[in-house]
XYZ file of C-alpha atoms in Angstrom:
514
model
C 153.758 63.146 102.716
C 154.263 64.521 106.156
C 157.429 66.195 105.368
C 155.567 67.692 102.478
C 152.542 68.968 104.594
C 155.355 70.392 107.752
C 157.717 71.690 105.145
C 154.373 73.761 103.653
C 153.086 74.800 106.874
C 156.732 76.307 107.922
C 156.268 78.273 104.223
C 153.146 79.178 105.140
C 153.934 80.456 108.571
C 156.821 82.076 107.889
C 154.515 83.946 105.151
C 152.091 84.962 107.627
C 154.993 86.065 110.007
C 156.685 88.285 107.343
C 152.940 89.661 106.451
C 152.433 90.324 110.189
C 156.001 92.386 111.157
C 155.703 94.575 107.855
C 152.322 96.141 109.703
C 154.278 98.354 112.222
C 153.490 101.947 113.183
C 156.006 103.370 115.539
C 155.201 106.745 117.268
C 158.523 108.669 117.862
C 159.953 110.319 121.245
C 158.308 113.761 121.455
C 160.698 116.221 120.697
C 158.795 117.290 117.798
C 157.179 121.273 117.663
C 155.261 121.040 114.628
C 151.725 121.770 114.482
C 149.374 120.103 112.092
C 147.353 123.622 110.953
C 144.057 123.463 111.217
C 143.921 125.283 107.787
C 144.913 122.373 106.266
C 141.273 121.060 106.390
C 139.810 124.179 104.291
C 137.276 123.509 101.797
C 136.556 125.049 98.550
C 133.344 126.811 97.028
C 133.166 127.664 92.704
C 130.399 129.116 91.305
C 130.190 125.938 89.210
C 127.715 123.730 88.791
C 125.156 123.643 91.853
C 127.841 124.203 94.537
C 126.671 127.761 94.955
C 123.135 128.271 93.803
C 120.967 124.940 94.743
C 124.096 123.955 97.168
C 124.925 126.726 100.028
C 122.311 129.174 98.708
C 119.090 128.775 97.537
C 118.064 132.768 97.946
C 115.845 134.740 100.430
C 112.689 134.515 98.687
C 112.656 130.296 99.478
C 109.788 129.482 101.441
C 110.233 125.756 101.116
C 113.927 125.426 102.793
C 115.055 126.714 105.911
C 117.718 129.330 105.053
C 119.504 132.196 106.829
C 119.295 135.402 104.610
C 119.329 132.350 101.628
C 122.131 130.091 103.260
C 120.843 126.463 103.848
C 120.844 125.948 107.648
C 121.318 122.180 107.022
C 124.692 123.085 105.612
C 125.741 125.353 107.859
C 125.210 123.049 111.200
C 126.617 120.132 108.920
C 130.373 122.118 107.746
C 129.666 123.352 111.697
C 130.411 120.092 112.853
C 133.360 119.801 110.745
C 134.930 122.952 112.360
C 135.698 123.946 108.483
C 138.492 126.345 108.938
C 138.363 128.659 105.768
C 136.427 128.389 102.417
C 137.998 129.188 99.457
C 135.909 131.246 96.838
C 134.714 132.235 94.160
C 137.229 129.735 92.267
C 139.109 128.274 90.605
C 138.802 129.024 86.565
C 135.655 130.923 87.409
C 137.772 133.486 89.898
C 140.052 134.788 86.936
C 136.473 136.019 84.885
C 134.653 137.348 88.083
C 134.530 140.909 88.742
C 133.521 141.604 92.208
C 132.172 144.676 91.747
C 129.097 142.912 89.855
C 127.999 141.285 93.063
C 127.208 144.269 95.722
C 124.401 146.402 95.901
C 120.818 145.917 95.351
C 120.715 142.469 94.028
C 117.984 143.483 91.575
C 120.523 146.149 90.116
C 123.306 143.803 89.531
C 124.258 142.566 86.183
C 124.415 139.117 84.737
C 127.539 137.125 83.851
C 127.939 133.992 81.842
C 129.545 131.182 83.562
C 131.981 130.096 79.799
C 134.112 127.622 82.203
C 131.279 125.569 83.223
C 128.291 124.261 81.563
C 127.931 127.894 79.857
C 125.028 129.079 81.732
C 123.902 132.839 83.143
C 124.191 133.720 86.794
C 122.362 136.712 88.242
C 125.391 137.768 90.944
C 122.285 137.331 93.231
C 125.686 135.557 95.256
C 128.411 138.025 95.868
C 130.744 139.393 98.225
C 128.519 140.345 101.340
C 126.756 137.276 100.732
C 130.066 135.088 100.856
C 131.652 136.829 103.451
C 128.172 137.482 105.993
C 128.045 133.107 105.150
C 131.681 132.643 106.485
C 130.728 134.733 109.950
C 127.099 131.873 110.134
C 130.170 128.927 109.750
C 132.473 130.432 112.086
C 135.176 129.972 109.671
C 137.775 132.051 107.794
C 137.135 133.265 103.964
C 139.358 132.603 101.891
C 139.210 135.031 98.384
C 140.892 133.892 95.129
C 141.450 137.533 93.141
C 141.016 137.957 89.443
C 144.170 138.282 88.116
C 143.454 136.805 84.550
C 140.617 139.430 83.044
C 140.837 141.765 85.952
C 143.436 144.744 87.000
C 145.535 145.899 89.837
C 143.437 148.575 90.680
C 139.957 146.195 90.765
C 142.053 143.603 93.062
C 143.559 146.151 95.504
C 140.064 147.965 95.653
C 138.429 144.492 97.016
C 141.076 144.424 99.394
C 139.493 148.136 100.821
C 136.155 147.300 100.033
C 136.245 144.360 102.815
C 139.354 145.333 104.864
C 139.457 148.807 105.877
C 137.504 150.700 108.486
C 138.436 154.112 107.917
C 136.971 156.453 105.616
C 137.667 155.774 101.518
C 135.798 155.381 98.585
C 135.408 151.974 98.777
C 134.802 151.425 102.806
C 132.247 154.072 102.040
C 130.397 151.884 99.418
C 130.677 149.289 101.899
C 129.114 150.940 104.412
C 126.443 151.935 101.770
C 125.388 148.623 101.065
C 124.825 148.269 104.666
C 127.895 146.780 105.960
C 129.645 149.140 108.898
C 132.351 147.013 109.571
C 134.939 145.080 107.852
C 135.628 141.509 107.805
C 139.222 142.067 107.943
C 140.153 139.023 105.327
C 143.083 137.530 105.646
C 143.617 134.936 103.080
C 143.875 136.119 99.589
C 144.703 134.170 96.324
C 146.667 135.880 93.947
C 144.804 134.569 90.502
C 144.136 130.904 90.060
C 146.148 128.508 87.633
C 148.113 131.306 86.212
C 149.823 128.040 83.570
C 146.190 127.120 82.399
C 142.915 128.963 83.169
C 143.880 131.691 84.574
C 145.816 133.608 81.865
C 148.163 130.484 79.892
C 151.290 132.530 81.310
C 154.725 131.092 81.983
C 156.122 130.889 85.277
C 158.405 133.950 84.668
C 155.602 136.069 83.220
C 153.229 135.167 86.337
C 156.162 135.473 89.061
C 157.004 139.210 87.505
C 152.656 139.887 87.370
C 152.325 138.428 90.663
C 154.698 140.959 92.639
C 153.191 143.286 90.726
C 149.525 142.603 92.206
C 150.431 141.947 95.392
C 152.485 145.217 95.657
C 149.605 147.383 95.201
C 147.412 145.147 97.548
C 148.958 146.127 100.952
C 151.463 148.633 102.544
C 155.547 148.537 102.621
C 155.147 146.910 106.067
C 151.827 144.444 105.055
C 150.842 146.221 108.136
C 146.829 144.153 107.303
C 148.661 141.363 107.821
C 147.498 139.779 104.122
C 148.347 136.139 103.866
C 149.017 136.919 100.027
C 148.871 133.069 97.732
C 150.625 132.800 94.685
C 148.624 130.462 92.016
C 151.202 127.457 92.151
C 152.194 124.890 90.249
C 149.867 121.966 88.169
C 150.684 118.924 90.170
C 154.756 118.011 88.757
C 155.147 121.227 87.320
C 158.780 121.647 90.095
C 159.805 124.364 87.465
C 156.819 126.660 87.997
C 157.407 126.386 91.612
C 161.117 126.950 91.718
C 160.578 130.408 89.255
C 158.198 131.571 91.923
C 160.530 130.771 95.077
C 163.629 131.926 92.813
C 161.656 135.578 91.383
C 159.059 136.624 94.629
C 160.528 137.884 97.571
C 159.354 136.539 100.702
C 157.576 139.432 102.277
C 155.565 139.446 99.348
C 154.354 135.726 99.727
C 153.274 133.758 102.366
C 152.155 130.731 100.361
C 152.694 129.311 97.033
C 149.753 126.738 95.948
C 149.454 123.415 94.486
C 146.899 121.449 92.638
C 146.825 117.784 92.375
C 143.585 115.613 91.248
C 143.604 111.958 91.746
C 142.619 111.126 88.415
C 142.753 107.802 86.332
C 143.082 109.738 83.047
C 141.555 112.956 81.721
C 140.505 112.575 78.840
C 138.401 109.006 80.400
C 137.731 109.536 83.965
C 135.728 106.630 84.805
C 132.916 106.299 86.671
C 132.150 107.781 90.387
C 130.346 104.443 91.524
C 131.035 101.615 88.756
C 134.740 101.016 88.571
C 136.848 98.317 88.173
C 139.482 96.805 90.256
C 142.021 98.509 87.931
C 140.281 101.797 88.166
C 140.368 101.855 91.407
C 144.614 100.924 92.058
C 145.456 103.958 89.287
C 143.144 106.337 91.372
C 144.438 105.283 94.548
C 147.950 105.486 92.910
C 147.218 109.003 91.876
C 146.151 109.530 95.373
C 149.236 108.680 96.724
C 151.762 110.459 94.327
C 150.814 113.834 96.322
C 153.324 112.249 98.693
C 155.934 112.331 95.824
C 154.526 115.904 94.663
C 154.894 116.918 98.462
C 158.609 116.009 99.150
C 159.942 117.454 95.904
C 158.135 120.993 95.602
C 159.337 120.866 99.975
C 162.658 120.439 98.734
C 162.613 123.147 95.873
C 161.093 125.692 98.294
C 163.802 124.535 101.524
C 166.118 125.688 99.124
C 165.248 128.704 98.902
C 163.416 129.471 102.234
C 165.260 127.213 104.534
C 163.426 129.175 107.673
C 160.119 127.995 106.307
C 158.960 131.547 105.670
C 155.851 130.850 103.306
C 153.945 127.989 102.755
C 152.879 125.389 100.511
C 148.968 125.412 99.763
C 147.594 122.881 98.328
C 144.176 124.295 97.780
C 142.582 122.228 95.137
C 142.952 117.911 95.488
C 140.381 115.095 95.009
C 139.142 112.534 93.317
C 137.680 113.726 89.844
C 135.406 111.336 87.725
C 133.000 111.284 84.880
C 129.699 112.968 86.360
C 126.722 111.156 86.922
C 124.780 110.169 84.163
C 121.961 112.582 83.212
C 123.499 115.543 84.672
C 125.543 118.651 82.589
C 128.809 117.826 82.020
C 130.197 121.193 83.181
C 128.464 120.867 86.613
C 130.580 118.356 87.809
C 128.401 116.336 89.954
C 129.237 113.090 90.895
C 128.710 110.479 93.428
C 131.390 109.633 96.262
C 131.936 106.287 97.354
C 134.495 103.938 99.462
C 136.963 105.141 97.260
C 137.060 108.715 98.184
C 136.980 107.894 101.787
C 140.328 106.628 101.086
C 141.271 109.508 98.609
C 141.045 111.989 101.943
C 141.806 109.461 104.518
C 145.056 108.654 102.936
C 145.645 112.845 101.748
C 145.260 114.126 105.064
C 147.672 111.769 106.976
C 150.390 112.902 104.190
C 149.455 116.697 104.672
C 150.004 116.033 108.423
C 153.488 114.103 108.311
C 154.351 117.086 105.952
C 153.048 119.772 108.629
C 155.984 121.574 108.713
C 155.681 123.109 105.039
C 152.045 122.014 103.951
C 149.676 124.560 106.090
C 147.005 125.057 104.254
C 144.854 122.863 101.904
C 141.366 122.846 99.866
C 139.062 119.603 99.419
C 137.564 120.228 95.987
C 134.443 121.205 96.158
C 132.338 121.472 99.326
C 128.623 120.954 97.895
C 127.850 118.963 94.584
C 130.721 119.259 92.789
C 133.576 116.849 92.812
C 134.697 115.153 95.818
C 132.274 116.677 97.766
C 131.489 116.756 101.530
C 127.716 117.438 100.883
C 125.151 116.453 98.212
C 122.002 118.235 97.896
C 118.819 117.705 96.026
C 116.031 119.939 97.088
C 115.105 119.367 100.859
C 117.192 116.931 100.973
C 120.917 116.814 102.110
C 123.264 113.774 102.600
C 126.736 113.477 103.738
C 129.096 111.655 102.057
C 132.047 109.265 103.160
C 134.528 112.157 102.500
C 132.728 114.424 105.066
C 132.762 111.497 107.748
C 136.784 111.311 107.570
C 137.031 114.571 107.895
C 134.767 114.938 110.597
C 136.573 111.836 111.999
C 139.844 113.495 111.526
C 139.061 117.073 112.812
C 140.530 115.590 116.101
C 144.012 116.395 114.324
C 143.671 120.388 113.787
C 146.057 121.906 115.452
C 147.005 119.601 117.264
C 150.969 118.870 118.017
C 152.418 116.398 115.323
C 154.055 112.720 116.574
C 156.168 111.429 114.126
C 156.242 108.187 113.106
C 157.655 105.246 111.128
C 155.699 103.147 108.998
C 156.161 99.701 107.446
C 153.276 98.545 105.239
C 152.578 95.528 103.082
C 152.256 96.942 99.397
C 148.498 97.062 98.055
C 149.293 95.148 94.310
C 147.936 95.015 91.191
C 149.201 93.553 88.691
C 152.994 94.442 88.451
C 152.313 97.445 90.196
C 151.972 98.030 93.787
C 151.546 101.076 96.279
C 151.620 100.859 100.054
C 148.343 99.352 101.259
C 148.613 101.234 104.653
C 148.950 105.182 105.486
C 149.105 106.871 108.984
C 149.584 109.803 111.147
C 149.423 110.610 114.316
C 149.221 113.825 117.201
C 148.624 115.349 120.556
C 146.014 117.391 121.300
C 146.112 120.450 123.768
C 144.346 118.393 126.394
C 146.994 115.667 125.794
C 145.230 113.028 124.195
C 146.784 111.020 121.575
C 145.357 110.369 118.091
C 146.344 107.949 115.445
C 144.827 107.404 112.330
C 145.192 104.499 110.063
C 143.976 103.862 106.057
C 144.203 100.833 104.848
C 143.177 101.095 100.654
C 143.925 97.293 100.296
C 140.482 96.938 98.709
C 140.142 93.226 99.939
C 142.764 92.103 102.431
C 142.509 92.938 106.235
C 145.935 94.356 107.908
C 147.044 93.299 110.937
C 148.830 96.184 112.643
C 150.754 96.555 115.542
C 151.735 99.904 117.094
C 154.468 101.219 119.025
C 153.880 103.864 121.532
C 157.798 104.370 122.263
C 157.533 107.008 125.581
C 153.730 107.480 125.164
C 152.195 106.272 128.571
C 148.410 105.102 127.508
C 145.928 104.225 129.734
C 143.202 103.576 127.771
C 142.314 103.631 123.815
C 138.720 104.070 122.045
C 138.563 104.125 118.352
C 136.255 105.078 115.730
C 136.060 103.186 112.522
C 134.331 104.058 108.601
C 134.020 100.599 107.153
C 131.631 99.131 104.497
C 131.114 95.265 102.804
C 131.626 96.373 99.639
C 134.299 99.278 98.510
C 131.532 100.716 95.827
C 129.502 101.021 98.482
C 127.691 105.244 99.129
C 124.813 107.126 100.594
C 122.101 108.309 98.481
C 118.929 110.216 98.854
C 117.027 107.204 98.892
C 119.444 105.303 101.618
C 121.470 108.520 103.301
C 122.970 106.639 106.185
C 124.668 103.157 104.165
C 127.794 104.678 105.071
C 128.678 106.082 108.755
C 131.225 106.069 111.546
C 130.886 103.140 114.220
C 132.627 102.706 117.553
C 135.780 100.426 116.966
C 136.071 97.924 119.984
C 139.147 95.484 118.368
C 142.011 97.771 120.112
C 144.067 95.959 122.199
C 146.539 97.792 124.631
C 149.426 95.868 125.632
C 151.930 98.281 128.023
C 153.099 100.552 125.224
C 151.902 98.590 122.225
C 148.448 98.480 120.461
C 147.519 95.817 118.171
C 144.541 96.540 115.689
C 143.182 94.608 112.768
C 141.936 97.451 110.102
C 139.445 95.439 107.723
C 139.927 96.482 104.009
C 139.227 99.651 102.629
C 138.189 101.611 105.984
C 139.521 104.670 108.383
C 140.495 104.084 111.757
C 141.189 106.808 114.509
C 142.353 105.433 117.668
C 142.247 108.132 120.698
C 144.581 107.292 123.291
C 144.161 108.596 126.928
């Protein structure tokens, strides 16, 4: 019986002992010159649902919410102290049936437009261009405009491009100036139509490509001499062909990026709930999470093949988690709730958009206010920030700051006879030359044990933050707005060069390093 009980307590050591060295995060020798762009942590804007109207604007005449010229001031000193770095608007689907033109001038003047893509209802336009572009200067960040290039023409798109860009005199700086702007906003980022393969026109990759050079011909000079960061619509998650036609057919001083979209989703045609889902639920989310690595490498490879300098980008300006909405609400408003879950959605996203740095450079949470994975939920006076917006506040430590790459070795996160790796990480160097790691562990029930390498990183001191909750369902509501917030994380332990760090299930850790 002894031999039984030291025979089982070698097995069981020996488990433990395997468990422990497959937590290791080693920081490489810094030879490394990428940047993690702080564009990467863009965020996205529709005129869908009540991300627009009821979300960022609820219009000058409100007497019962403090706005600036309509904007909610809550939201702007919230996405403030996220240091957004562009928003993307006015889609998405909705982008390809918006004529800007319908959205300047006297706001009592301006025509009505039915929103078909989502939930069918009218909008007054009372939200155009100034507006949009006047709300980018309040958040200090860069706008980001997605061009019609499904219902509109080449003359409408390269018009908007004069209307906001130019600051000489033309017919369409002139109607600027008449609506009481003087001088332009000088926009840099421009999307060349949206989902080209689906909502945005159905086309093939070889029709777009030849429409796209098209567009963005008549949108700048020979030389680009605005310096336009033109976007082609990219490819629907796997889609490698649509992305290789593009890189193949565009030449590359007529593209700086080429976009991607990629939703965690469990299935489409039965999303599941935001807040009730199962065990099960929650693996094939956090497994579609985690194919944007796969997505990632491949459409990297297909564009180093054809751009081996690294000339334009990859943009992947619409990911998140996408669920049923919440009951009670219109189906094509999109609303839902945002738990545990989609803390580990972006936690887990952004550390593979950083240890891809050198091609991904720009990227889109979908959608900013009450729609999808959003960063901010609104409900009349009231605002609440979700888990999502805490790791990205938490993360913000990482814009442009100076990649460290690193090696990772991770128990797997199982279910069933599937299994995904239960940890992610990333880590850089800021201009001030402290050291930031972050760590996701999606294991929704077992604690990791992690131990970190610093290789030639001298550290004289570490503080930590952590986003952690009992229960993985867990979220803020109205009702309770503050269930789910960043703490102080005291458990890290430096050792000479090495950190060890227990990271409890489900949470975001970021370790700064000093």
């Amino acid at each position: 019986m002894i031999n039984v009980k030291l025979k089982l307590s070698i097995v069981l050591l020996s488990v433990c002992m395997f468990s422990y060295a497959q937590n290791r995060i080693k920081l490489t020798d810094q030879q490394n010159k990428v940047t993690i762009n702080k564009h990467i942590y863009g965020h996205f804007a529709e005129h869908l649902g009540r991300c627009i109207y009821d979300g960022f604007y609820v219009g000058e005449a409100n007497d019962s919410i403090s706005h600036t010229a309509g904007v909610r001031n809550d939201v702007v000193e919230a996405l403030k102290k996220l240091q957004i770095p562009n928003l993307r608007w006015p889609g998405g689907c909705f982008a390809d049936t918006y004529h800007w033109k319908d959205g300047i001038g006297p706001k009592g003047a301006r025509p009505s437009i039915v929103n078909n893509w989502w939930g069918g209802v009218t909008e007054d336009n009372s939200f155009g261009t100034h507006d949009f572009l006047n709300m980018c200067e309040l958040l200090e960040t860069e706008p980001y405009l997605a061009g019609n290039v499904g219902s509109g023409e080449v003359q409408e798109l390269a018009d908007w491009v004069q209307y906001v860009n130019f600051s000489g005199k033309s017919p369409m700086s002139d109607l600027r100036r008449q609506n009481g702007r003087e001088e332009p906003w000088n926009v840099r980022f421009w999307g060349v139509g949206n989902e080209a393969w689906g909502c945005g026109g159905n086309m093939t990759a070889e029709y777009y490509a030849d429409i796209y050079k098209k567009y963005a011909t008549f949108m700048a000079d020979w030389d680009n001499s605005g310096g336009l960061y033109r976007i082609a619509s990219g490819a629907n998650s796997a889609d490698y062909h649509w992305t290789e036609t593009l890189m193949k057919k565009i030449p590359n001083h007529l593209m700086k990026g080429v976009a991607l979209h990629h939703y965690a989703v469990i299935n489409w045609n039965k999303k599941g709930s935001s807040t009730n889902y199962s065990d099960e639920e929650y693996f094939k989310t956090m497994k579609s999470a985690w194919f944007m690595n796969e997505l990632i490498e491949k459409h990297t490879a297909i564009m180093d093949k054809y751009d081996p300098q690294g000339k334009v980008d990859l943009v992947v300006d619409e990911w998140g988690g996408w669920y049923e909405v919440e009951p009670g609400t219109n189906p094509g408003f999109l609303y839902q709730q945002n738990t545990m879950r989609d803390a580990m959605i972006a936690g887990m996203t952004l550390n593979i958009f950083h240890n891809h740095a050198k091609r991904v450079r720009m990227a889109n949470l979908a959608q900013t206010i009450n729609v999808l994975q959003a960063v901010i939920l609104t409900k009349g006076k009231d605002m609440i920030l979700t888990p999502t917006y805490h790791v990205m506040e938490m993360y913000k430590v990482h814009q442009d700051a100076q990649l460290i790459p690193i090696t990772l070795e991770s128990d797997n996160y199982q279910y069933g006879d599937d299994a995904i790796p239960a940890l992610s990480a990333s880590a850089s160097k800021d201009k001030q030359g402290k050291v930031h790691i972050s760590v996701v562990n999606i294991d929704p029930s077992q604690q990791k044990k992690v131990s970190l390498d610093l290789g030639a990183i001298q550290a004289k001191k570490v503080t930590g933050r952590i986003l952690a909750t009992n229960s993985l369902r867990e979220h803020n509501t109205f009702e309770q707005p503050h269930t789910v917030l960043p703490k102080e994380y005291k458990e890290a332990k430096l050792q000479g060069n090495r950190i060890e760090i227990n990271v409890p299930a489900h949470s975001v850790i970021v370790l700064e390093l000093i």
